[in-house]
Amino acid sequence: MNIEKLINDLAKNIAKTVLNKKEESIEKINLSNIGSGDILRIILKRLVNDGDYNKAENILFEAINKNNTEEIYQIAFDFYNTLLEKSDEELEKGNFTSEEIYQGIEDIKSIYFKTDKYN
C-alpha cells in the first residue's frame, strides 16, 4: 500500500466533504502543514454542518482544557459566531439554543481570562 496515496485520497475526501469542493478544484494538501487548530476547525465545521452542535461544543471544551491558547480561543469564538448565524429552528433541530451559545461564550471568556496570560 502506498501511504502517501492513501493520505492524499483522505485529504481530497475531507476537502470534498467538509469544504464542499469539487474534485477538479481540490489542490494537493500538504498534511505536514496542518496543525491541531486546523484539525479542530475541520471537525467543528463538519459537526456544525451535520447539526451536531452539542458534540462540537464538547470537543471544543476538551480542546480548550488540553491546550488553552489564543488560537483555540479564536476557534471557539468563530464556532459560536457560526452558531449565532443559525436560526432558532436550526438550533432547535440540533438540540441547542441561543442561550447556550451566549453561555458558551461567557464560559470561554472565563476560562481564557482566568489564566495568567494577562498578569
PDB file of C-alpha atoms in Angstrom:
ATOM      1  CA  MET A   1       0.000   0.000   0.000  1.00  0.00           C
ATOM      2  CA  ASN A   2       1.153   3.475  -0.792  1.00  0.00           C
ATOM      3  CA  ILE A   3       0.664   5.552   2.377  1.00  0.00           C
ATOM      4  CA  GLU A   4       1.133   8.874   0.587  1.00  0.00           C
ATOM      5  CA  LYS A   5      -1.632   7.994  -1.894  1.00  0.00           C
ATOM      6  CA  LEU A   6      -3.946   6.983   0.950  1.00  0.00           C
ATOM      7  CA  ILE A   7      -3.261  10.250   2.768  1.00  0.00           C
ATOM      8  CA  ASN A   8      -3.845  12.306  -0.364  1.00  0.00           C
ATOM      9  CA  ASP A   9      -7.100  10.452  -1.061  1.00  0.00           C
ATOM     10  CA  LEU A  10      -8.183  11.085   2.537  1.00  0.00           C
ATOM     11  CA  ALA A  11      -7.334  14.780   2.194  1.00  0.00           C
ATOM     12  CA  LYS A  12      -9.354  15.009  -1.030  1.00  0.00           C
ATOM     13  CA  ASN A  13     -12.328  13.318   0.616  1.00  0.00           C
ATOM     14  CA  ILE A  14     -12.123  15.648   3.618  1.00  0.00           C
ATOM     15  CA  ALA A  15     -11.963  18.662   1.323  1.00  0.00           C
ATOM     16  CA  LYS A  16     -14.910  17.429  -0.733  1.00  0.00           C
ATOM     17  CA  THR A  17     -16.992  16.631   2.325  1.00  0.00           C
ATOM     18  CA  VAL A  18     -16.119  19.427   4.715  1.00  0.00           C
ATOM     19  CA  LEU A  19     -15.325  22.238   2.354  1.00  0.00           C
ATOM     20  CA  ASN A  20     -17.872  21.221  -0.304  1.00  0.00           C
ATOM     21  CA  LYS A  21     -15.265  21.415  -3.065  1.00  0.00           C
ATOM     22  CA  LYS A  22     -15.463  19.587  -6.356  1.00  0.00           C
ATOM     23  CA  GLU A  23     -12.717  17.143  -7.303  1.00  0.00           C
ATOM     24  CA  GLU A  24     -11.234  19.330 -10.045  1.00  0.00           C
ATOM     25  CA  SER A  25     -10.867  22.326  -7.715  1.00  0.00           C
ATOM     26  CA  ILE A  26      -9.035  20.431  -4.993  1.00  0.00           C
ATOM     27  CA  GLU A  27      -5.386  21.216  -4.681  1.00  0.00           C
ATOM     28  CA  LYS A  28      -2.933  18.813  -3.156  1.00  0.00           C
ATOM     29  CA  ILE A  29      -2.983  19.321   0.592  1.00  0.00           C
ATOM     30  CA  ASN A  30       0.319  19.209   2.402  1.00  0.00           C
ATOM     31  CA  LEU A  31      -0.592  17.386   5.604  1.00  0.00           C
ATOM     32  CA  SER A  32       2.687  18.334   7.239  1.00  0.00           C
ATOM     33  CA  ASN A  33       1.388  21.925   7.377  1.00  0.00           C
ATOM     34  CA  ILE A  34      -1.857  21.006   9.108  1.00  0.00           C
ATOM     35  CA  GLY A  35      -1.808  21.794  12.805  1.00  0.00           C
ATOM     36  CA  SER A  36      -4.078  20.769  15.641  1.00  0.00           C
ATOM     37  CA  GLY A  37      -6.011  24.035  15.307  1.00  0.00           C
ATOM     38  CA  ASP A  38      -6.731  23.275  11.649  1.00  0.00           C
ATOM     39  CA  ILE A  39      -7.927  19.795  12.534  1.00  0.00           C
ATOM     40  CA  LEU A  40     -10.160  21.203  15.277  1.00  0.00           C
ATOM     41  CA  ARG A  41     -11.666  23.712  12.829  1.00  0.00           C
ATOM     42  CA  ILE A  42     -12.383  20.928  10.326  1.00  0.00           C
ATOM     43  CA  ILE A  43     -14.019  18.738  12.959  1.00  0.00           C
ATOM     44  CA  LEU A  44     -16.146  21.578  14.325  1.00  0.00           C
ATOM     45  CA  LYS A  45     -17.211  22.687  10.861  1.00  0.00           C
ATOM     46  CA  ARG A  46     -18.265  19.146   9.964  1.00  0.00           C
ATOM     47  CA  LEU A  47     -20.254  18.718  13.179  1.00  0.00           C
ATOM     48  CA  VAL A  48     -21.952  22.093  12.754  1.00  0.00           C
ATOM     49  CA  ASN A  49     -22.831  21.216   9.151  1.00  0.00           C
ATOM     50  CA  ASP A  50     -24.346  17.973  10.473  1.00  0.00           C
ATOM     51  CA  GLY A  51     -26.297  19.887  13.149  1.00  0.00           C
ATOM     52  CA  ASP A  52     -24.447  18.118  15.966  1.00  0.00           C
ATOM     53  CA  TYR A  53     -23.829  21.306  17.957  1.00  0.00           C
ATOM     54  CA  ASN A  54     -23.566  19.668  21.386  1.00  0.00           C
ATOM     55  CA  LYS A  55     -20.901  17.226  20.253  1.00  0.00           C
ATOM     56  CA  ALA A  56     -18.990  20.062  18.598  1.00  0.00           C
ATOM     57  CA  GLU A  57     -19.160  22.118  21.789  1.00  0.00           C
ATOM     58  CA  ASN A  58     -17.962  19.150  23.873  1.00  0.00           C
ATOM     59  CA  ILE A  59     -14.979  18.629  21.564  1.00  0.00           C
ATOM     60  CA  LEU A  60     -14.213  22.344  21.709  1.00  0.00           C
ATOM     61  CA  PHE A  61     -14.127  22.370  25.507  1.00  0.00           C
ATOM     62  CA  GLU A  62     -11.969  19.227  25.568  1.00  0.00           C
ATOM     63  CA  ALA A  63      -9.501  21.013  23.287  1.00  0.00           C
ATOM     64  CA  ILE A  64      -9.540  24.104  25.500  1.00  0.00           C
ATOM     65  CA  ASN A  65      -8.880  22.037  28.607  1.00  0.00           C
ATOM     66  CA  LYS A  66      -5.920  20.338  26.917  1.00  0.00           C
ATOM     67  CA  ASN A  67      -4.441  23.398  25.227  1.00  0.00           C
ATOM     68  CA  ASN A  68      -5.746  26.810  26.296  1.00  0.00           C
ATOM     69  CA  THR A  69      -4.123  29.026  23.681  1.00  0.00           C
ATOM     70  CA  GLU A  70      -5.087  32.165  21.829  1.00  0.00           C
ATOM     71  CA  GLU A  71      -5.617  30.060  18.680  1.00  0.00           C
ATOM     72  CA  ILE A  72      -8.114  27.805  20.471  1.00  0.00           C
ATOM     73  CA  TYR A  73      -9.795  30.893  21.940  1.00  0.00           C
ATOM     74  CA  GLN A  74     -10.246  32.303  18.412  1.00  0.00           C
ATOM     75  CA  ILE A  75     -11.554  28.966  17.132  1.00  0.00           C
ATOM     76  CA  ALA A  76     -14.082  28.969  19.986  1.00  0.00           C
ATOM     77  CA  PHE A  77     -15.356  32.430  19.133  1.00  0.00           C
ATOM     78  CA  ASP A  78     -15.538  31.528  15.437  1.00  0.00           C
ATOM     79  CA  PHE A  79     -17.555  28.438  16.410  1.00  0.00           C
ATOM     80  CA  TYR A  80     -20.033  30.434  18.471  1.00  0.00           C
ATOM     81  CA  ASN A  81     -20.295  33.149  15.801  1.00  0.00           C
ATOM     82  CA  THR A  82     -21.182  30.433  13.297  1.00  0.00           C
ATOM     83  CA  LEU A  83     -23.879  29.180  15.645  1.00  0.00           C
ATOM     84  CA  LEU A  84     -25.231  32.710  16.090  1.00  0.00           C
ATOM     85  CA  GLU A  85     -25.906  32.751  12.344  1.00  0.00           C
ATOM     86  CA  LYS A  86     -28.229  29.747  12.720  1.00  0.00           C
ATOM     87  CA  SER A  87     -31.953  30.246  13.054  1.00  0.00           C
ATOM     88  CA  ASP A  88     -33.751  29.217  16.224  1.00  0.00           C
ATOM     89  CA  GLU A  89     -35.297  26.366  14.228  1.00  0.00           C
ATOM     90  CA  GLU A  90     -31.890  25.095  13.096  1.00  0.00           C
ATOM     91  CA  LEU A  91     -30.570  25.278  16.638  1.00  0.00           C
ATOM     92  CA  GLU A  92     -33.634  23.509  17.987  1.00  0.00           C
ATOM     93  CA  LYS A  93     -33.187  20.668  15.468  1.00  0.00           C
ATOM     94  CA  GLY A  94     -29.664  20.265  16.854  1.00  0.00           C
ATOM     95  CA  ASN A  95     -30.954  20.333  20.441  1.00  0.00           C
ATOM     96  CA  PHE A  96     -29.264  23.686  21.093  1.00  0.00           C
ATOM     97  CA  THR A  97     -30.441  27.198  21.992  1.00  0.00           C
ATOM     98  CA  SER A  98     -29.188  30.730  21.584  1.00  0.00           C
ATOM     99  CA  GLU A  99     -28.935  30.903  25.386  1.00  0.00           C
ATOM    100  CA  GLU A 100     -26.434  28.051  25.253  1.00  0.00           C
ATOM    101  CA  ILE A 101     -24.405  29.985  22.698  1.00  0.00           C
ATOM    102  CA  TYR A 102     -24.183  33.047  24.945  1.00  0.00           C
ATOM    103  CA  GLN A 103     -23.395  30.861  27.955  1.00  0.00           C
ATOM    104  CA  GLY A 104     -20.665  29.131  25.951  1.00  0.00           C
ATOM    105  CA  ILE A 105     -19.132  32.488  25.040  1.00  0.00           C
ATOM    106  CA  GLU A 106     -19.123  33.518  28.695  1.00  0.00           C
ATOM    107  CA  ASP A 107     -17.582  30.166  29.691  1.00  0.00           C
ATOM    108  CA  ILE A 108     -14.835  30.584  27.080  1.00  0.00           C
ATOM    109  CA  LYS A 109     -14.085  34.098  28.319  1.00  0.00           C
ATOM    110  CA  SER A 110     -13.873  32.968  31.939  1.00  0.00           C
ATOM    111  CA  ILE A 111     -11.588  30.049  31.095  1.00  0.00           C
ATOM    112  CA  TYR A 112      -9.330  32.112  28.869  1.00  0.00           C
ATOM    113  CA  PHE A 113      -9.020  35.137  31.109  1.00  0.00           C
ATOM    114  CA  LYS A 114      -8.645  33.014  34.262  1.00  0.00           C
ATOM    115  CA  THR A 115      -5.156  32.002  33.111  1.00  0.00           C
ATOM    116  CA  ASP A 116      -2.087  34.108  33.823  1.00  0.00           C
ATOM    117  CA  LYS A 117      -1.856  35.405  30.248  1.00  0.00           C
ATOM    118  CA  TYR A 118      -2.590  38.956  31.352  1.00  0.00           C
ATOM    119  CA  ASN A 119      -0.905  39.112  34.742  1.00  0.00           C
TER     120      ASN A 119
END
